[in-house]
Coordinates of C-alpha atoms in Angstrom, one line a residue:
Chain A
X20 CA 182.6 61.4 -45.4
X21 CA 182.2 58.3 -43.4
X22 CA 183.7 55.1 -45.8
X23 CA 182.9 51.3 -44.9
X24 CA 185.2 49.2 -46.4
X25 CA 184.4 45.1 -45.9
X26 CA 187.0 42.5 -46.4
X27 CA 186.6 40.2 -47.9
X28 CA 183.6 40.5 -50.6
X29 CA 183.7 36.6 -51.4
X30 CA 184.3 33.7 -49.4
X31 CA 184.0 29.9 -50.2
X32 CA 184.5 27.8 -47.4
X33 CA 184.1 24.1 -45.7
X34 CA 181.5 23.2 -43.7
X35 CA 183.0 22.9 -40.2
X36 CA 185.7 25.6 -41.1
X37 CA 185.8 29.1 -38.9
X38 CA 186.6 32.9 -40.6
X39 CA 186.4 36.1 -40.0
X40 CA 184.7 38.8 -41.8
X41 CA 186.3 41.9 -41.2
X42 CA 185.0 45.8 -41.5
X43 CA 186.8 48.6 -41.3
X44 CA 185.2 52.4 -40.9
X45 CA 186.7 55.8 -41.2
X46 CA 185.3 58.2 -39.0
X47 CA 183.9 57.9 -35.3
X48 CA 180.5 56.5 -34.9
X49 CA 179.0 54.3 -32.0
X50 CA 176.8 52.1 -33.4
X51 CA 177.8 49.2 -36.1
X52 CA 175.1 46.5 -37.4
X53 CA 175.6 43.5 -38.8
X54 CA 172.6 42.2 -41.4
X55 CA 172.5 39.0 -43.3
X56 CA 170.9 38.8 -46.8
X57 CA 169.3 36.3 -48.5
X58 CA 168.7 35.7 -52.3
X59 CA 166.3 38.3 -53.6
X60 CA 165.1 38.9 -49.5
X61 CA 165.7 42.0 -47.7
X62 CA 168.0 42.2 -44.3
X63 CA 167.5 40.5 -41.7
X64 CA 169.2 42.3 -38.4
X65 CA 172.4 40.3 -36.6
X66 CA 174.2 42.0 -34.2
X67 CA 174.1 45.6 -33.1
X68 CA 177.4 46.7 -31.8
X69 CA 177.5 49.9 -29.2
X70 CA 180.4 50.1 -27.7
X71 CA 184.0 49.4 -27.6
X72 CA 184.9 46.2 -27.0
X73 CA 181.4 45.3 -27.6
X74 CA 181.0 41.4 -28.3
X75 CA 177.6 39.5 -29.1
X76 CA 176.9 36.1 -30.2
X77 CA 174.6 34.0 -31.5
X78 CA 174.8 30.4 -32.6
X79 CA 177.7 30.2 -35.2
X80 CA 178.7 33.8 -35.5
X81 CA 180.2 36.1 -33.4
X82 CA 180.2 39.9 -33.8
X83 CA 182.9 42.0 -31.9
X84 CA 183.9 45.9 -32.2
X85 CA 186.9 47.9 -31.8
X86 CA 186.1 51.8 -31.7
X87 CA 189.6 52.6 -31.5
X88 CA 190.8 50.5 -34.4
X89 CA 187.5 51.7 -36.5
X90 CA 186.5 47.9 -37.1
X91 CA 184.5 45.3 -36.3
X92 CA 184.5 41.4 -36.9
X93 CA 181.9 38.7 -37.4
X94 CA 183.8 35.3 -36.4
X95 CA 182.0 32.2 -38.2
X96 CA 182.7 28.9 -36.0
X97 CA 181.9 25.3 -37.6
X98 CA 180.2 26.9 -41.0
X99 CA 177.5 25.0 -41.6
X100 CA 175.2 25.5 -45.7
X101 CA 172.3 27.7 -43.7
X102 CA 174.9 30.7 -43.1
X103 CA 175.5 30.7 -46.9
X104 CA 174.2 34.7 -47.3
X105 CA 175.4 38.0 -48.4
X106 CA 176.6 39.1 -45.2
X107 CA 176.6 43.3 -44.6
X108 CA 178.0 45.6 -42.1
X109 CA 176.6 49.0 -41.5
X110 CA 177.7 51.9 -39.4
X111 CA 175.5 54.8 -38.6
X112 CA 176.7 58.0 -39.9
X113 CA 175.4 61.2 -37.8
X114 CA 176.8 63.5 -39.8
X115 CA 174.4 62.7 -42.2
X116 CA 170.8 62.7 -42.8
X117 CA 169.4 61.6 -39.4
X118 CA 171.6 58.8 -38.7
X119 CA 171.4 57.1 -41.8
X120 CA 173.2 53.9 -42.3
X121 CA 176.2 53.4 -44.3
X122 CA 176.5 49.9 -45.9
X123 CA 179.7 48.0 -46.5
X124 CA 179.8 46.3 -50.2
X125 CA 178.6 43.2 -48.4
X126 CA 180.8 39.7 -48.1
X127 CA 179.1 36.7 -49.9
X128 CA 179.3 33.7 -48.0
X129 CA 179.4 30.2 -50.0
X130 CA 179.2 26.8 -47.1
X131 CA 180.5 24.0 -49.2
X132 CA 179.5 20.8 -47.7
Chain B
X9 CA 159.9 42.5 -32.9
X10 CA 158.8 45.5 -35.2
X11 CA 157.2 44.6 -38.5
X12 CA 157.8 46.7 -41.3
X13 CA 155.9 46.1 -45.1
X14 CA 156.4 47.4 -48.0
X15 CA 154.0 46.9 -51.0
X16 CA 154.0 45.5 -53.5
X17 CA 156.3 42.9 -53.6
X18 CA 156.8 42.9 -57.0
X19 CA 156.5 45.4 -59.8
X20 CA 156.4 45.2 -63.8
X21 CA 155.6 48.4 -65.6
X22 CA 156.2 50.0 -68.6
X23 CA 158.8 52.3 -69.5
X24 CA 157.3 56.2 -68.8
X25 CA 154.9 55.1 -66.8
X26 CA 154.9 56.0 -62.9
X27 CA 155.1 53.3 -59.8
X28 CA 154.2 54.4 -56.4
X29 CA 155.6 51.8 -53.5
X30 CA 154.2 51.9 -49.8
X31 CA 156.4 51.1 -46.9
X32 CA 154.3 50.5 -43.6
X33 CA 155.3 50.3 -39.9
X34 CA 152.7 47.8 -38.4
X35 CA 152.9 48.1 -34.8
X36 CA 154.7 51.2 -33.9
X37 CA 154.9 54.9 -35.5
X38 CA 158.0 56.2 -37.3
X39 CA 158.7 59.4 -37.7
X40 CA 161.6 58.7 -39.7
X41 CA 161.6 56.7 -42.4
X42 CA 163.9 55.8 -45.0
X43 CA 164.4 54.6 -48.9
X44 CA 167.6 52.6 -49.7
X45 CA 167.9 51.2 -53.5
X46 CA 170.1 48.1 -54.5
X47 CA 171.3 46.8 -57.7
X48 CA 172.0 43.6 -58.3
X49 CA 175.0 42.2 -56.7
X50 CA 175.8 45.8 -55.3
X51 CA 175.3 47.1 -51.7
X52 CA 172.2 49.6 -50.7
X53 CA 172.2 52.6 -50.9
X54 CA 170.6 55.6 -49.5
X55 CA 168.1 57.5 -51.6
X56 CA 166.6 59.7 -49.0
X57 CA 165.1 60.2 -45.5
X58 CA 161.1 60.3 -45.0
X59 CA 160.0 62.5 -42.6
X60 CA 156.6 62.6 -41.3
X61 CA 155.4 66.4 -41.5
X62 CA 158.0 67.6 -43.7
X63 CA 159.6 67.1 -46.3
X64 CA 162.3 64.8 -47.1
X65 CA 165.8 65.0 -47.5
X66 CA 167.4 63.5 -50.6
X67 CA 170.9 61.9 -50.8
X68 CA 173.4 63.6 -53.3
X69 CA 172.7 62.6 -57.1
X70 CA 168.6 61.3 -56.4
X71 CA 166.5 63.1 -58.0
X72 CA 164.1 64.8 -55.9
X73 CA 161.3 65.2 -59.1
X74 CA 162.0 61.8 -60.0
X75 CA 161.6 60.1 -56.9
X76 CA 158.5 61.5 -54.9
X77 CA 158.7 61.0 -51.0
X78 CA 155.3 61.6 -49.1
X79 CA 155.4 60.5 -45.2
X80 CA 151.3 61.2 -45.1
X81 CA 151.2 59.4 -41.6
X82 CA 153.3 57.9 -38.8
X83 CA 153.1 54.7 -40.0
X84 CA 153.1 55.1 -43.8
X85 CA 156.0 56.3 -46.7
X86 CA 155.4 56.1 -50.4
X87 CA 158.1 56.4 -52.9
X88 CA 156.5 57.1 -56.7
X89 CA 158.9 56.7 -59.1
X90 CA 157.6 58.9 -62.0
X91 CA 158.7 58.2 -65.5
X92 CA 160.3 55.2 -64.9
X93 CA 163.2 54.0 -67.1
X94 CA 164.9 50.8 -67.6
X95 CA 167.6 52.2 -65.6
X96 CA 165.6 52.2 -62.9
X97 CA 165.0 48.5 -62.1
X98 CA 166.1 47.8 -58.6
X99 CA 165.3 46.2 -55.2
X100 CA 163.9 48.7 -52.9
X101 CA 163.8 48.2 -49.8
X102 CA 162.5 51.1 -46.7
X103 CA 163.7 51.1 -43.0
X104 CA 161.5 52.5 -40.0
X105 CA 162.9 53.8 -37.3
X106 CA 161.7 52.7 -33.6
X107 CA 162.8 54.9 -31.4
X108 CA 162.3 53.7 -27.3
X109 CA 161.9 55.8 -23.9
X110 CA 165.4 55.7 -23.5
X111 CA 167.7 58.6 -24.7
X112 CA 169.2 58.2 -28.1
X113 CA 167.8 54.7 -28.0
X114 CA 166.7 54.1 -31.6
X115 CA 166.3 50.6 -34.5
X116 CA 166.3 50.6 -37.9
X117 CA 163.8 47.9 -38.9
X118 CA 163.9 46.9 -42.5
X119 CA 160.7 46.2 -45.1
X120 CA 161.3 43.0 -47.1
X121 CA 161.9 44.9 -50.3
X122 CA 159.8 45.9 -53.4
X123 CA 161.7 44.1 -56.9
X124 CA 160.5 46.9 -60.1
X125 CA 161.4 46.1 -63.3
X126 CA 161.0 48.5 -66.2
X127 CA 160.7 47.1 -69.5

């Protein structure tokens, strides 16, 4: 049963700060999404990571993936108050019903200015 | 990109009483389809996979008879919650799947969600 285990499920930080969000999977899969969620708004669709060593970026955030290791990271740089979300990774688990997604328990994301 | 919509937005109804949401691909046909639930402050989860054709395939502990599934078209899901209890207040959201020319090329677009609330 694929697991996806995200680390850590709060964050508070400065504006101007970096951190990493970190997410871990059990089993082998190749592909890993990053979303972002708003307050009471449905995902919007970051990153999709497809194969080792994998890196994409896009303004403040940087998503990277590490088949080997089973994990992925999304790098914030200079936070500024718009990234404040619920931030979710997602791996797609094929032995499952049609490649369904498996979410992480998501990371909530609090810029402080 | 791919638009996906779900309706309605938002939902009041009365415990007992049945709720039937739409998810819709606008500008491309899915084949697959699929119905996540999340409660508050929780992650989503899968409920079940929408098939066009057939029928769908439900996730371990989601009632089937509960939670009706009908993929009438390529571009159109419905999930009817039938005798809805308070315990079944949630965000719904529905994904379609866009699958390209390329091999084993596929995305997962998202619907932005339908809130119900059972009183």
């Amino acid at each position: 049963e694929l697991k996806v285990e995200q680390n850590p499920l709060f964050l508070s930080m400065q504006e101007g700060k970096n951190y990493t969000i970190y997410c871990n999977y059990s089993t082998t899969s190749d592909r890993l999404y990053w979303y972002r969620q708003d307050p009471g708004k449905s995902l919007e669709s970051l990153f999709v990571l497809l194969s080792n060593g994998a890196v994409k970026q896009e303004g403040r955030l940087m998503a990277s993936l590490d088949t080997k290791a089973r994990l992925s990271t999304l790098h914030i740089t200079a936070a500024v108050h718009d990234l404040s979300a619920t931030y979710f990774c997602a791996v797609a688990d094929y032995g499952g019903s049609q490649g369904n997604l498996i979410f992480g328990k998501g990371t909530k994301l609090s810029v402080k200015p | 990109g791919a638009v996906v919509s779900q309706h309605p937005s938002w939902v009041i109804c009365k415990s007992g009483t049945s709720v039937k949401i739409e998810c819709r691909s606008l500008d491309f046909q899915a084949t697959t389809m699929f119905w996540y639930r999340q409660f508050p402050k929780q992650s989503l989860m899968l409920m079940a996979t929408s098939n066009e054709g057939s029928k769908a395939t439900y996730e371990q502990g989601v009632e089937k008879d509960k939670f009706l599934i009908n993929h009438a078209s390529l571009t159109l899901s419905t999930l009817t919650v039938t005798s809805a209890h308070p315990e079944d207040s949630s965000f719904y959201i529905c994904s379609a799947i866009l699958r390209s020319g390329l091999a084993g090329s596929e995305t997962q677009y998202f619907g932005p969600g339908t809130r119900l609330l059972v009183l």
